[in-house]
CSV table of C-alpha atoms in Angstrom, one decimal:
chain,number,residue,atom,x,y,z
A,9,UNK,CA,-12.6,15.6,-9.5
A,10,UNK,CA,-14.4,12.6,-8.7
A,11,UNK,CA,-13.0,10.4,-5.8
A,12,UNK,CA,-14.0,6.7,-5.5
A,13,UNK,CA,-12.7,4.6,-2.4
A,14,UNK,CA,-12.3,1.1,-1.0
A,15,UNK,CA,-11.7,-0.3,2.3
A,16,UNK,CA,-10.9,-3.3,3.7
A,17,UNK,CA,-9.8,-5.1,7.4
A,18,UNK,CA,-9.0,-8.3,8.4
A,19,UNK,CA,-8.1,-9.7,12.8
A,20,UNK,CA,-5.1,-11.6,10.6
A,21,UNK,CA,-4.0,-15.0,11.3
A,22,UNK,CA,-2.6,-14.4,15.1
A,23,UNK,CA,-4.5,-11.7,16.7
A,24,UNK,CA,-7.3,-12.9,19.0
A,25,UNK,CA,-9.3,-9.5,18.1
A,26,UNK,CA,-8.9,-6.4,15.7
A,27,UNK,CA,-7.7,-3.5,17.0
A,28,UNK,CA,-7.2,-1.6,13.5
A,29,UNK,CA,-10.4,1.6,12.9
A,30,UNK,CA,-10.9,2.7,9.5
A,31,UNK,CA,-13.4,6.0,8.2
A,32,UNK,CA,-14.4,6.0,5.1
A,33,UNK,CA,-16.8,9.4,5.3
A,34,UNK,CA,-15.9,11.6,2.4
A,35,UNK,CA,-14.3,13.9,2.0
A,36,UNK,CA,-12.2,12.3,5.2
A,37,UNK,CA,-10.3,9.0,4.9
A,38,UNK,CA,-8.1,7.3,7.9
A,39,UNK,CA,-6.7,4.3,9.2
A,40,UNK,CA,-6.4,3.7,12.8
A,41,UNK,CA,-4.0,1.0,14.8
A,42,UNK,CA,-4.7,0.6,18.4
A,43,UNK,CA,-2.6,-0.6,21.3
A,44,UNK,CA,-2.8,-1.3,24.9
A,45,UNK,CA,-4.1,-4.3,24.4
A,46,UNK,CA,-7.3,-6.2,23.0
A,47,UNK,CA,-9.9,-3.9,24.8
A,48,UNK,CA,-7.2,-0.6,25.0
A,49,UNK,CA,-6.2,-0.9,21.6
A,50,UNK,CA,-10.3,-1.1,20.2
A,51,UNK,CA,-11.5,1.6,22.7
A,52,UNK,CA,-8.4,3.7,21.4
A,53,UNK,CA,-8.5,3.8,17.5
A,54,UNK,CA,-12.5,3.7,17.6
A,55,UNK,CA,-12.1,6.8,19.8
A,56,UNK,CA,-9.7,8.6,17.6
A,57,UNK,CA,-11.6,8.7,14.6
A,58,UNK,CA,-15.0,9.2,16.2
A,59,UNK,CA,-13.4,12.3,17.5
A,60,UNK,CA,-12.1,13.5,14.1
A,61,UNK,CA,-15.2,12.6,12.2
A,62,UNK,CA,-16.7,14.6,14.9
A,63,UNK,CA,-14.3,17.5,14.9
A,64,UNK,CA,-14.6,17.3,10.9
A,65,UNK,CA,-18.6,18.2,11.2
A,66,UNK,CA,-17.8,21.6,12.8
A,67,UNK,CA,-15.5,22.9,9.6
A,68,UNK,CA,-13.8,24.9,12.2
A,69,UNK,CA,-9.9,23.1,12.4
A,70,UNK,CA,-7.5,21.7,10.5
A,71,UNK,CA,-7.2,18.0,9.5
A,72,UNK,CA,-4.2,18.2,12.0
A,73,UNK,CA,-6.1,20.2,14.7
A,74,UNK,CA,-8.6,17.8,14.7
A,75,UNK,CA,-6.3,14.7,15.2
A,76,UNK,CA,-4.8,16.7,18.2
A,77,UNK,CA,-8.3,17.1,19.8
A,78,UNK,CA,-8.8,12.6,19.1
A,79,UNK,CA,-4.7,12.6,21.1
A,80,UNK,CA,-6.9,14.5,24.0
A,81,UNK,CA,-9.6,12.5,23.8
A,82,UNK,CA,-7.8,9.2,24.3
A,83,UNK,CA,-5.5,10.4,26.7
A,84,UNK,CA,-8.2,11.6,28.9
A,85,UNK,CA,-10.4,8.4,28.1
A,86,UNK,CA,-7.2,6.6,29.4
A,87,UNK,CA,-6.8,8.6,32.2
A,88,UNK,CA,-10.3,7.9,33.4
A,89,UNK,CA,-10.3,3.9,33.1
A,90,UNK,CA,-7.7,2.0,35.0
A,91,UNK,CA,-9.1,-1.0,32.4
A,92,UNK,CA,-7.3,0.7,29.4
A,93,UNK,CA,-4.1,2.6,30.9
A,94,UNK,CA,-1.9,3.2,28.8
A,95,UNK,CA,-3.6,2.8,25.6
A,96,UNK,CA,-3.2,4.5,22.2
A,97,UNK,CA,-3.5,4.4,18.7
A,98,UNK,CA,-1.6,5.5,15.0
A,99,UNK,CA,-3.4,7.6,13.0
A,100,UNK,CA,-3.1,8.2,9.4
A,101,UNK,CA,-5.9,10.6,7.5
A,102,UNK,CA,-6.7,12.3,4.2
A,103,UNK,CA,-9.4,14.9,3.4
A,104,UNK,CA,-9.7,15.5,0.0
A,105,UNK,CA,-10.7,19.0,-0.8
A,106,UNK,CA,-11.0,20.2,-4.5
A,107,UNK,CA,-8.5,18.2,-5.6
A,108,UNK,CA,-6.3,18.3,-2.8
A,109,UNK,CA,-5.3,15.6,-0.1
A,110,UNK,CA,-4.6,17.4,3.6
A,111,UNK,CA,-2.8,14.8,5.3
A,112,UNK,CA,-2.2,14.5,9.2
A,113,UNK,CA,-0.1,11.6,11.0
A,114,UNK,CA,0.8,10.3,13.8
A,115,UNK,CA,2.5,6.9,14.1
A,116,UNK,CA,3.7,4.0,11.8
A,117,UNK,CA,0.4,3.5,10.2
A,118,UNK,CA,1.2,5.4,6.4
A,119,UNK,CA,0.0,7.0,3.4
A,120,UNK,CA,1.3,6.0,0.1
A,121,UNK,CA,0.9,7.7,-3.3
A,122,UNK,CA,1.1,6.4,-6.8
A,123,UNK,CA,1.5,7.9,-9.9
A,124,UNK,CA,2.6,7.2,-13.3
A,125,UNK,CA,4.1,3.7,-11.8
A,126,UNK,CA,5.7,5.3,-9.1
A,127,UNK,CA,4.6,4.1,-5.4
A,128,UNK,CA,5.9,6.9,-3.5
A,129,UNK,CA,5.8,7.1,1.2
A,130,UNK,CA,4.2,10.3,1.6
A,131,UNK,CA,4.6,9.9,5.6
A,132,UNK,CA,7.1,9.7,8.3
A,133,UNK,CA,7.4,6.9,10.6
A,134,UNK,CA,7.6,7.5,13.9
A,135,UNK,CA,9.5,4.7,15.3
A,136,UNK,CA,12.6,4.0,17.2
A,137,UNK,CA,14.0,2.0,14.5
A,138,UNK,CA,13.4,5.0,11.9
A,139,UNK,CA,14.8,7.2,13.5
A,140,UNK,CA,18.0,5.3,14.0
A,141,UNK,CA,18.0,4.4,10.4
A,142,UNK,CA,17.8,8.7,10.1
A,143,UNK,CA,20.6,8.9,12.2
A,144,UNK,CA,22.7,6.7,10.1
A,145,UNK,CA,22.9,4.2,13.3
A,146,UNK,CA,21.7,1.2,11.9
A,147,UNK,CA,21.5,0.4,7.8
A,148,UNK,CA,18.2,-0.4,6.2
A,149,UNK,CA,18.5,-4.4,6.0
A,150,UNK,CA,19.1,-4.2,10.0
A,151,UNK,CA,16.0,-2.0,10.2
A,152,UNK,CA,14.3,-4.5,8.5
A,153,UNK,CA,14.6,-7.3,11.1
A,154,UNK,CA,15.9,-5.0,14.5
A,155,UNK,CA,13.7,-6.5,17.5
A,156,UNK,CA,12.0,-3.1,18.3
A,157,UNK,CA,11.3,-2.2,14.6
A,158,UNK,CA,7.5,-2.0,16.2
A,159,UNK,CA,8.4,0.6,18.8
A,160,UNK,CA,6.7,3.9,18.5
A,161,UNK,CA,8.0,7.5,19.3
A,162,UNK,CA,4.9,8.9,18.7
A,163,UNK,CA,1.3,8.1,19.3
A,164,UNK,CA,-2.1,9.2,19.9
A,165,UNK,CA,-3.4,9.2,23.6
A,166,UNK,CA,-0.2,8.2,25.2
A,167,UNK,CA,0.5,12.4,26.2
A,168,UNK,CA,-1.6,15.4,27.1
A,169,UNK,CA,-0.4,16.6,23.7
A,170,UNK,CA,1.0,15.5,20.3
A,171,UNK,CA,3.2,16.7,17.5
A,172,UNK,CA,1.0,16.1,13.9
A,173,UNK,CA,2.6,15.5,11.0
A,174,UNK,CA,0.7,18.2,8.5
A,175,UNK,CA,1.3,17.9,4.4
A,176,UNK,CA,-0.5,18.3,1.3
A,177,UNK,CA,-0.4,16.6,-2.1
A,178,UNK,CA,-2.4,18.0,-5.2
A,179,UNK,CA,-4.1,15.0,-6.8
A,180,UNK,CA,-4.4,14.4,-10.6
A,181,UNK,CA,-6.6,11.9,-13.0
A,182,UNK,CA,-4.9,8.7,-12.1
A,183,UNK,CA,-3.7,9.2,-8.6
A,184,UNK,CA,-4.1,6.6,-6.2
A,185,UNK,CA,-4.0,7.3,-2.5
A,186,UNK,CA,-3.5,4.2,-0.4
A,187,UNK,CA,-3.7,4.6,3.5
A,188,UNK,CA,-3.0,1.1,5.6
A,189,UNK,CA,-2.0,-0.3,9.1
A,190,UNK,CA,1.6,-2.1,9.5
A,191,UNK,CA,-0.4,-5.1,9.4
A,192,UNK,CA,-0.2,-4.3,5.3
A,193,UNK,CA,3.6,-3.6,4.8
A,194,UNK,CA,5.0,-5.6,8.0
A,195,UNK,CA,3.9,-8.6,5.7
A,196,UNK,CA,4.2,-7.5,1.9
A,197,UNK,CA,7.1,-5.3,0.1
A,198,UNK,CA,6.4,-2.3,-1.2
A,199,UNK,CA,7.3,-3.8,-4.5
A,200,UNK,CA,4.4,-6.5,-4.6
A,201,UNK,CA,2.0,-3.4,-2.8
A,202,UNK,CA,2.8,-1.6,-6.1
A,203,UNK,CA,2.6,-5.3,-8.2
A,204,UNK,CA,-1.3,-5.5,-6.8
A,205,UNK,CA,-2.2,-1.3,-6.6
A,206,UNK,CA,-1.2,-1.5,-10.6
A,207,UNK,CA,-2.6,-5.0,-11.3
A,208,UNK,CA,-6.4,-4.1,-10.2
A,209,UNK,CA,-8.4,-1.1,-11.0
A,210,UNK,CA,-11.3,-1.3,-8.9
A,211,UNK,CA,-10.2,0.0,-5.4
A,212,UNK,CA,-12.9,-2.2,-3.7
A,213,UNK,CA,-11.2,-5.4,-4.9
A,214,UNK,CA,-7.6,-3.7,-4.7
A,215,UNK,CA,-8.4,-3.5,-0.8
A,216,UNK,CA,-9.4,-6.9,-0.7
A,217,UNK,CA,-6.2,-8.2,-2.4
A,218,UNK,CA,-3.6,-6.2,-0.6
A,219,UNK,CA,-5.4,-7.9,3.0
A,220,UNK,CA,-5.4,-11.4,1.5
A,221,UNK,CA,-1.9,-11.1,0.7
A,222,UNK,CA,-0.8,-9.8,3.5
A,223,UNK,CA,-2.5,-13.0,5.2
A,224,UNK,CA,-1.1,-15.6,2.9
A,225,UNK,CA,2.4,-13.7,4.0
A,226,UNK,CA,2.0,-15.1,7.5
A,227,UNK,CA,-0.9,-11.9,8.7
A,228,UNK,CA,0.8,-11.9,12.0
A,229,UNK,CA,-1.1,-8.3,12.9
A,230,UNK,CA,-4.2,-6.9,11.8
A,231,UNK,CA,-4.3,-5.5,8.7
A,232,UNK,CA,-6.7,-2.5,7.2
A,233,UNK,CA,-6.3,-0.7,4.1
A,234,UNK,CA,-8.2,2.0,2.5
A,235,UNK,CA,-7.7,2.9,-1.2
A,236,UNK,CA,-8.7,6.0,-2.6
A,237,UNK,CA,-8.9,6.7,-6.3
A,238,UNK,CA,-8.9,9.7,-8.0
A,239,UNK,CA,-11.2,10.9,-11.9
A,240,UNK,CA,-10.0,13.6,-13.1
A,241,UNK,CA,-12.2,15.0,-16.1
A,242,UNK,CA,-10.0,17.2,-18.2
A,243,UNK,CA,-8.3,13.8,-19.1
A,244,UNK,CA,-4.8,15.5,-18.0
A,245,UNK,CA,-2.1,13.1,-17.7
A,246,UNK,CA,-0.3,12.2,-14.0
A,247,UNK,CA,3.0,13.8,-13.5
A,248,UNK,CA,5.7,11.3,-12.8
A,249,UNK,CA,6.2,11.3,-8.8
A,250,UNK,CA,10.0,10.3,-7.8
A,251,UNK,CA,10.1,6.8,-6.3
A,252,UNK,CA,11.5,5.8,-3.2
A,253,UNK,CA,13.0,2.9,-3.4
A,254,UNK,CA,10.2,1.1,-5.7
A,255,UNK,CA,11.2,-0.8,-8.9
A,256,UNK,CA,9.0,0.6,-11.2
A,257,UNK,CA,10.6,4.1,-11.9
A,258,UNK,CA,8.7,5.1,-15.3
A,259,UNK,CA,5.4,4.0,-16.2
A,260,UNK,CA,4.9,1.0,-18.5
A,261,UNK,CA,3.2,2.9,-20.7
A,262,UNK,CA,5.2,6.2,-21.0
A,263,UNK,CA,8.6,4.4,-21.9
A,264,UNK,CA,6.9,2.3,-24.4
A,265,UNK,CA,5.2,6.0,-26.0
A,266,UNK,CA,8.5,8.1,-25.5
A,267,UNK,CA,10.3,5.5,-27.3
A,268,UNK,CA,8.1,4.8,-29.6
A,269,UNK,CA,8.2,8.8,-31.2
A,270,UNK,CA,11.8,8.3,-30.7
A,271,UNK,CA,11.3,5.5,-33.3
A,272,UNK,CA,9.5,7.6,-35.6
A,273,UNK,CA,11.7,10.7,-35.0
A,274,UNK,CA,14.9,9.0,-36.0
A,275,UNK,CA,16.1,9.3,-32.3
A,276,UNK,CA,16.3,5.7,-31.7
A,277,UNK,CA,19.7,5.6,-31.1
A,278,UNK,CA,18.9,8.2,-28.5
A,279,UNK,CA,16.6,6.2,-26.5
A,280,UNK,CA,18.5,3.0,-26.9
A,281,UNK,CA,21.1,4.3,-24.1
A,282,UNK,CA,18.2,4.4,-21.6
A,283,UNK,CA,16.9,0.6,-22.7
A,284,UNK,CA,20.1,-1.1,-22.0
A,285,UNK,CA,19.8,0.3,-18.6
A,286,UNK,CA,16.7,-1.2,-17.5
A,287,UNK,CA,15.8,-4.5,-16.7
A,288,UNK,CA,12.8,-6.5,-15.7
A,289,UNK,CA,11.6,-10.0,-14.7
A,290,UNK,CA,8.7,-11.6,-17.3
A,291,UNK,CA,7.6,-14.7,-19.2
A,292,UNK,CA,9.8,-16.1,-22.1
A,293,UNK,CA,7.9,-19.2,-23.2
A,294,UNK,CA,6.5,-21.1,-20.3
A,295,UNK,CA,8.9,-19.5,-17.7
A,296,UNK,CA,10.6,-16.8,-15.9
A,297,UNK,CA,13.2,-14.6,-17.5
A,298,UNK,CA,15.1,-12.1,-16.9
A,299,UNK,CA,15.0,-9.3,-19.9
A,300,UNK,CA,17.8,-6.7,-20.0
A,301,UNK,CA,15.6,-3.4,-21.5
A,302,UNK,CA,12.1,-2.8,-21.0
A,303,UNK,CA,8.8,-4.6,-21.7
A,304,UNK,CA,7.5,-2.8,-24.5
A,305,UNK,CA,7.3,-2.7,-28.9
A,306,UNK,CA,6.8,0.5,-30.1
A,307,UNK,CA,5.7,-0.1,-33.8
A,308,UNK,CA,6.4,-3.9,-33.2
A,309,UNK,CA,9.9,-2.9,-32.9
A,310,UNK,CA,11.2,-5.6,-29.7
A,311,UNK,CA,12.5,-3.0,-26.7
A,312,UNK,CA,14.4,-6.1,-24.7
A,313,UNK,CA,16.4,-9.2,-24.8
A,314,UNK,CA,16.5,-12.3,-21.9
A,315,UNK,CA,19.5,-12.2,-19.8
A,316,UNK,CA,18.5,-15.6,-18.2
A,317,UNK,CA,15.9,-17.8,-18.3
A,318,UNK,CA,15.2,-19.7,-15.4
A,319,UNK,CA,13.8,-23.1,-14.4
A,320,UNK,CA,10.5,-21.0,-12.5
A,321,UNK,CA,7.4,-22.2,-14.5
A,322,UNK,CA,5.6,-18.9,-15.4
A,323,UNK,CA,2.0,-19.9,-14.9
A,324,UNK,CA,2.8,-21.2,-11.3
A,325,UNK,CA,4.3,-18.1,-10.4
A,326,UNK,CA,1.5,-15.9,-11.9
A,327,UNK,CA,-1.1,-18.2,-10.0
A,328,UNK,CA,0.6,-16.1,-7.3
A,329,UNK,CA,-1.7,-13.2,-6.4
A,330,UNK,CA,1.4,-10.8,-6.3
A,331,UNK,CA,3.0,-11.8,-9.2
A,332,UNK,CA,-0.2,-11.8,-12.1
A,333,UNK,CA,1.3,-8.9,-13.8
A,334,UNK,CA,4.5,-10.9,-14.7
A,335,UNK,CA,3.3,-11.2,-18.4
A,336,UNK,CA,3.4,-7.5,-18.5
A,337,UNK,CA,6.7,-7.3,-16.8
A,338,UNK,CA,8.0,-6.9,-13.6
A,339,UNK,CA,10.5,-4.0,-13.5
A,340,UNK,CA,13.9,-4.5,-11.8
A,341,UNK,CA,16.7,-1.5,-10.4
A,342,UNK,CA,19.4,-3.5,-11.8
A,343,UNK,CA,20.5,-7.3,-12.9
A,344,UNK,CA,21.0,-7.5,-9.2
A,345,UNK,CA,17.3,-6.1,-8.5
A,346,UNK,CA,16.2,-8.4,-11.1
A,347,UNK,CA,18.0,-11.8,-9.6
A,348,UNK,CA,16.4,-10.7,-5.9
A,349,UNK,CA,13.0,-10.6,-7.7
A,350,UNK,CA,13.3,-14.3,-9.2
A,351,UNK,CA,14.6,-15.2,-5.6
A,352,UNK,CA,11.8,-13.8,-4.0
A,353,UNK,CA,9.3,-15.7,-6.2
A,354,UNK,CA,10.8,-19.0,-5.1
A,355,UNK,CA,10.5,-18.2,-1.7
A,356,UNK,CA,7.0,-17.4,-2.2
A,357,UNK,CA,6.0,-20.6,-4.6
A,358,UNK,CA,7.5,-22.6,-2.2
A,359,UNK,CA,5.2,-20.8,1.2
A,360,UNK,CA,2.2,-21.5,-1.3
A,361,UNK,CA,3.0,-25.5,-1.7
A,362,UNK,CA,3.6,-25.6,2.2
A,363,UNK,CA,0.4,-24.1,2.7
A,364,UNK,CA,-2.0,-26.9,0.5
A,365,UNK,CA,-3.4,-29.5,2.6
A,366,UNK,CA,-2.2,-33.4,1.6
A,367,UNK,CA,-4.7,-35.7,1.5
């Protein structure tokens, strides 16, 4: 399997200095997101991955056993300086091993997968807020806004010793690994990470994207992303990975072939159940519609109809950077998911006129 990788970091539009690490050394990929302040937070997350790249040299430990050794490492480092007290760091890593991604994580930093138009979390965040929303205390729009969404329960360097979160995830022709700080999705959805991951192939310029979006967003933290694609050369196709939560649940490309041997097969009547359950967000004319089915003709046969066109003009919203896909369509949950989509759209056409100078 042949892996090729981008990476990209950015101070943000608030930040007097960048406290994000990255390691791009294959086969070992990780973000890092220091804190403890400007100096505390560097010193931190440059320490933690000097002391897994390091650890990673021997061959001797375990992705996980070698992020435990950078928690010692930072701790003691901390302990040693009164200058950076109390400092630590997130830490989110892949090594990529025939075929196979070994993850180890500690933090809110995370590591997402996607597959066959699914986006899928593949890590845990340890925060206060997550663990409330785990607990059933709090729903997920309060998460979403609570004041201490940004507090940890678990860090590097902050303890003599850490719990790792250890997993594993066969990669297959197609995969895409991405790996970021909460700079990333603290300022951009997971829907318009997926919009961008699907919308570029090259990882270098997918990195690139993802940051510049998350600054036209507001980039109120630093922000560093590492994208990790993976060849396969059998040419075997990605299995679909469930989705959680992201709008896309079936590849583009796989209803639009399914359906289309349904077609030929006789079983159109089959398949036309599952089309008048989907829904997506595209370009009727000059401007946004809503379609009730999905974006697709198999044989020239026409797989949707608009529900509502609105008064959006198309080629402003696909000047966009997050939204270029929408000729391709934009898929949508429900009607309801679908209306929120259109509603997001103003909201951000109207942040992107605030933003041009006047004369």
């Amino acid at each position: 399997m042949r892996i090729e990788a981008g990476v990209a970091t950015d101070i943000g539009k608030v930040r007097d200095g960048n406290e994000d690490s990255f390691l791009v050394e294959p086969p070992l990929y990780a973000v890092a997101d220091g804190m403890g302040g400007h100096r505390g937070g560097e010193v931190a997350s440059h320490l933690a991955l000097e002391t897994v790249e390091a650890r990673a040299r021997s061959g001797k430990e375990t992705l996980a056993e070698q992020v435990r050794s950078a928690n010692r490492a930072v701790y003691e480092a901390a302990q040693q300086d009164r200058a950076v007290t109390g400092m630590g760091t997130t830490l989110t890593a892949a090594r990529i091993v025939d075929g196979t991604a070994h993850l180890a994580h500690v933090g809110d930093s995370r590591a997402y997968l996607l597959r066959g138009g699914s986006l899928r979390q593949l890590t845990d965040d340890h925060t206060l807020v997550n663990r409330m929303l785990k607990a059933g205390e709090i729903t997920a729009e309060e998460a979403a806004v609570h004041p201490h969404r940004n507090v940890l329960t678990r860090a590097l360097g902050t303890e003599p010793e850490v719990e790792v979160d250890a997993d594993e995830v066969a990669l297959m022709d197609g995969d895409r690994l991405l790996l970021c700080s909460d700079g990333l999705f603290g300022m951009v959805n997971e829907d318009q990470i997926q919009a961008i991951l699907e919308a570029e192939p090259d990882p270098q310029k997918t990195a690139d994207r993802l940051v510049r979006a998350a600054n036209r967003a507001g980039g109120v933290d630093n922000i560093t992303v590492v994208i990790v694609d993976a060849h396969g050369d059998d040419g075997e196709l990605p299995a679909p990975v469930p989705s959680a939560g992201g709008r896309h649940a079936i590849g583009r490309w796989i209803v639009g072939a399914a359906l289309g041997l349904a077609i030929v097969v006789g079983g159109l009547f089959v398949g036309r159940g599952y089309v008048d359950d989907q829904w997506y967000v595209g370009v009727r004319g000059d401007r946004v519609a809503i379609f009730r089915g999905v974006p697709a003709q198999p044989l020239g046969y026409h797989l949707s109809s608009v529900a509502e066109e609105t008064d959006l003009s198309a080629t402003q919203i696909q000047q966009l950077e997050i939204y270029t896909n929408l000729p391709q369509g934009i898929n949508a949950d429900s009607e309801a998911n679908a209306q929120e989509i259109v509603a997001q759209m103003r909201v951000d056409l109207l942040a992107s006129q605030r933003r041009v100078p006047t004369p």
